[in-house]
Amino acid sequence: MLPIDLLPSVGLVAEESVHFALDTPEAYEEWMHYLPPGAGVVRLGPENRAFIVGMFHELHCLQYLRDEVVAVEPVWPHVQHCMNLLRRAVLCDADTTLEPGDFTERDFTSDRLGQYHVCRDWGAVYDQMAVNWVEWWKYGKAHNITVLGKPKSVDAVSGK
C-alpha cells in the first residue's frame, strides 16, 4: 500500500461528459491528464524499488482499452491483462451505490447527473505521487541516475 492516509472519504457525483471520447483528437490528452509525474510509478524504501500504484495502473488500462477499441490491430494479451485488472479493481472497491433504472432510457443531454458515490480521497494520492516524484528526481540527480523529466515542483521543494 502507498503509505498515505485516505481518510476522510470524498463524494463524487457521477455525470455524463463530452470528455474522454474514444476517437477524438482531444481524447488522448484528456486521458493523459490523469497520469501524475512518473506515470504512476513510485520509488520506495532504501533501494528506491519501483512500484506502480494500483489506481494509476487501472487508469492506464482504461486508456489502453480505449486505444485498442479503435486500433487497426489490437494487442489482445495486453487487453486481457487490463480486463482482468479492472475486474479485480471493481471487486476490490465493492461500490454499493444504488443506481436506479435502465440507463438506456435516460436522456443524457438533459439528465446528466448520476448517483452520489463515496470515494477515497484521490487528491491525497496525487499529492503523494508528486512528493515521491520530486524525492526520486533529487535522488537520481544526487546519484548520477538519469531520471527523465524535471518535476514542476522541484524548484519549490529544493528552494531554487
C-alpha positions as a Python dict, from the first residue, in 0.01 Angstrom:
ca = {
    (1, 'M'): (0, 0, 0),
    (2, 'L'): (113, 353, -71),
    (3, 'P'): (196, 498, 272),
    (4, 'I'): (-74, 768, 295),
    (5, 'D'): (-398, 826, 482),
    (6, 'L'): (-701, 832, 251),
    (7, 'L'): (-947, 941, 517),
    (8, 'P'): (-1181, 1117, 524),
    (9, 'S'): (-1376, 992, 226),
    (10, 'V'): (-1480, 1229, -50),
    (11, 'G'): (-1800, 1242, -252),
    (12, 'L'): (-1831, 1205, -627),
    (13, 'V'): (-2147, 1262, -826),
    (14, 'A'): (-2112, 1065, -1147),
    (15, 'E'): (-2221, 1255, -1454),
    (16, 'E'): (-2212, 1207, -1827),
    (17, 'S'): (-1942, 1402, -2006),
    (18, 'V'): (-1843, 1506, -2355),
    (19, 'H'): (-1483, 1436, -2249),
    (20, 'F'): (-1288, 1108, -2264),
    (21, 'A'): (-1421, 1004, -2603),
    (22, 'L'): (-1288, 703, -2788),
    (23, 'D'): (-1161, 865, -3104),
    (24, 'T'): (-1138, 1245, -3082),
    (25, 'P'): (-808, 1432, -3114),
    (26, 'E'): (-857, 1569, -2761),
    (27, 'A'): (-925, 1228, -2603),
    (28, 'Y'): (-561, 1123, -2569),
    (29, 'E'): (-468, 1442, -2381),
    (30, 'E'): (-777, 1415, -2160),
    (31, 'W'): (-681, 1062, -2057),
    (32, 'M'): (-312, 1151, -2014),
    (33, 'H'): (-410, 1438, -1782),
    (34, 'Y'): (-488, 1179, -1513),
    (35, 'L'): (-134, 1041, -1502),
    (36, 'P'): (88, 1208, -1241),
    (37, 'P'): (462, 1275, -1280),
    (38, 'G'): (635, 939, -1316),
    (39, 'A'): (326, 789, -1485),
    (40, 'G'): (201, 636, -1160),
    (41, 'V'): (530, 479, -1052),
    (42, 'V'): (663, 545, -701),
    (43, 'R'): (1005, 464, -559),
    (44, 'L'): (1003, 332, -203),
    (45, 'G'): (1248, 203, 53),
    (46, 'P'): (1623, 240, 92),
    (47, 'E'): (1686, 90, -253),
    (48, 'N'): (1416, 301, -425),
    (49, 'R'): (1227, -1, -557),
    (50, 'A'): (976, 88, -829),
    (51, 'F'): (606, 16, -780),
    (52, 'I'): (307, 123, -988),
    (53, 'V'): (18, 248, -775),
    (54, 'G'): (-297, 43, -843),
    (55, 'M'): (-514, 348, -915),
    (56, 'F'): (-280, 456, -1195),
    (57, 'H'): (-241, 103, -1330),
    (58, 'E'): (-621, 94, -1356),
    (59, 'L'): (-631, 434, -1531),
    (60, 'H'): (-358, 313, -1769),
    (61, 'C'): (-570, 8, -1852),
    (62, 'L'): (-877, 220, -1919),
    (63, 'Q'): (-673, 437, -2155),
    (64, 'Y'): (-517, 132, -2317),
    (65, 'L'): (-859, -29, -2374),
    (66, 'R'): (-983, 298, -2526),
    (67, 'D'): (-684, 296, -2763),
    (68, 'E'): (-736, -69, -2857),
    (69, 'V'): (-1108, -28, -2931),
    (70, 'V'): (-1016, 196, -3224),
    (71, 'A'): (-687, 23, -3315),
    (72, 'V'): (-644, -147, -3651),
    (73, 'E'): (-455, -438, -3489),
    (74, 'P'): (-536, -466, -3117),
    (75, 'V'): (-281, -629, -2885),
    (76, 'W'): (-506, -890, -2722),
    (77, 'P'): (-274, -1015, -2444),
    (78, 'H'): (-247, -661, -2305),
    (79, 'V'): (-625, -616, -2343),
    (80, 'Q'): (-682, -940, -2149),
    (81, 'H'): (-443, -825, -1875),
    (82, 'C'): (-627, -493, -1846),
    (83, 'M'): (-971, -656, -1840),
    (84, 'N'): (-859, -883, -1554),
    (85, 'L'): (-700, -593, -1368),
    (86, 'L'): (-1018, -384, -1394),
    (87, 'R'): (-1234, -681, -1291),
    (88, 'R'): (-1022, -715, -978),
    (89, 'A'): (-1040, -340, -912),
    (90, 'V'): (-1420, -341, -934),
    (91, 'L'): (-1444, -636, -697),
    (92, 'C'): (-1192, -483, -457),
    (93, 'D'): (-1377, -150, -447),
    (94, 'A'): (-1717, -319, -399),
    (95, 'D'): (-1907, 6, -466),
    (96, 'T'): (-2254, -39, -315),
    (97, 'T'): (-2407, 279, -461),
    (98, 'L'): (-2761, 213, -580),
    (99, 'E'): (-2815, 318, -941),
    (100, 'P'): (-3181, 338, -1042),
    (101, 'G'): (-3347, 221, -1359),
    (102, 'D'): (-3233, 141, -1707),
    (103, 'F'): (-2954, 377, -1817),
    (104, 'T'): (-3060, 336, -2182),
    (105, 'E'): (-3385, 518, -2100),
    (106, 'R'): (-3208, 828, -1966),
    (107, 'D'): (-3177, 1144, -2173),
    (108, 'F'): (-2810, 1220, -2104),
    (109, 'T'): (-2842, 1562, -2269),
    (110, 'S'): (-3088, 1692, -2009),
    (111, 'D'): (-3028, 1444, -1724),
    (112, 'R'): (-2650, 1447, -1686),
    (113, 'L'): (-2614, 1381, -1314),
    (114, 'G'): (-2592, 1029, -1183),
    (115, 'Q'): (-2558, 886, -836),
    (116, 'Y'): (-2353, 1008, -542),
    (117, 'H'): (-2056, 781, -468),
    (118, 'V'): (-1840, 773, -156),
    (119, 'C'): (-1477, 751, -263),
    (120, 'R'): (-1128, 752, -123),
    (121, 'D'): (-953, 1088, -148),
    (122, 'W'): (-771, 1055, -480),
    (123, 'G'): (-635, 1408, -434),
    (124, 'A'): (-421, 1277, -149),
    (125, 'V'): (-285, 1009, -383),
    (126, 'Y'): (-189, 1270, -646),
    (127, 'D'): (-24, 1483, -375),
    (128, 'Q'): (183, 1188, -252),
    (129, 'M'): (279, 1095, -608),
    (130, 'A'): (415, 1448, -665),
    (131, 'V'): (618, 1436, -342),
    (132, 'N'): (756, 1092, -429),
    (133, 'W'): (849, 1201, -783),
    (134, 'V'): (1041, 1503, -651),
    (135, 'E'): (1224, 1282, -400),
    (136, 'W'): (1314, 1031, -674),
    (137, 'W'): (1430, 1308, -908),
    (138, 'K'): (1653, 1458, -637),
    (139, 'Y'): (1790, 1111, -550),
    (140, 'G'): (1863, 1044, -917),
    (141, 'K'): (2041, 1376, -956),
    (142, 'A'): (2250, 1317, -640),
    (143, 'H'): (2346, 963, -754),
    (144, 'N'): (2403, 1037, -1124),
    (145, 'I'): (2094, 839, -1234),
    (146, 'T'): (1908, 962, -1540),
    (147, 'V'): (1551, 1046, -1446),
    (148, 'L'): (1350, 1169, -1743),
    (149, 'G'): (1171, 1499, -1697),
    (150, 'K'): (1225, 1757, -1426),
    (151, 'P'): (928, 1770, -1188),
    (152, 'K'): (749, 2105, -1198),
    (153, 'S'): (769, 2137, -821),
    (154, 'V'): (1139, 2056, -775),
    (155, 'D'): (1244, 2422, -755),
    (156, 'A'): (986, 2492, -486),
    (157, 'V'): (1094, 2188, -285),
    (158, 'S'): (1467, 2250, -324),
    (159, 'G'): (1441, 2625, -263),
    (160, 'K'): (1591, 2721, -603),
}
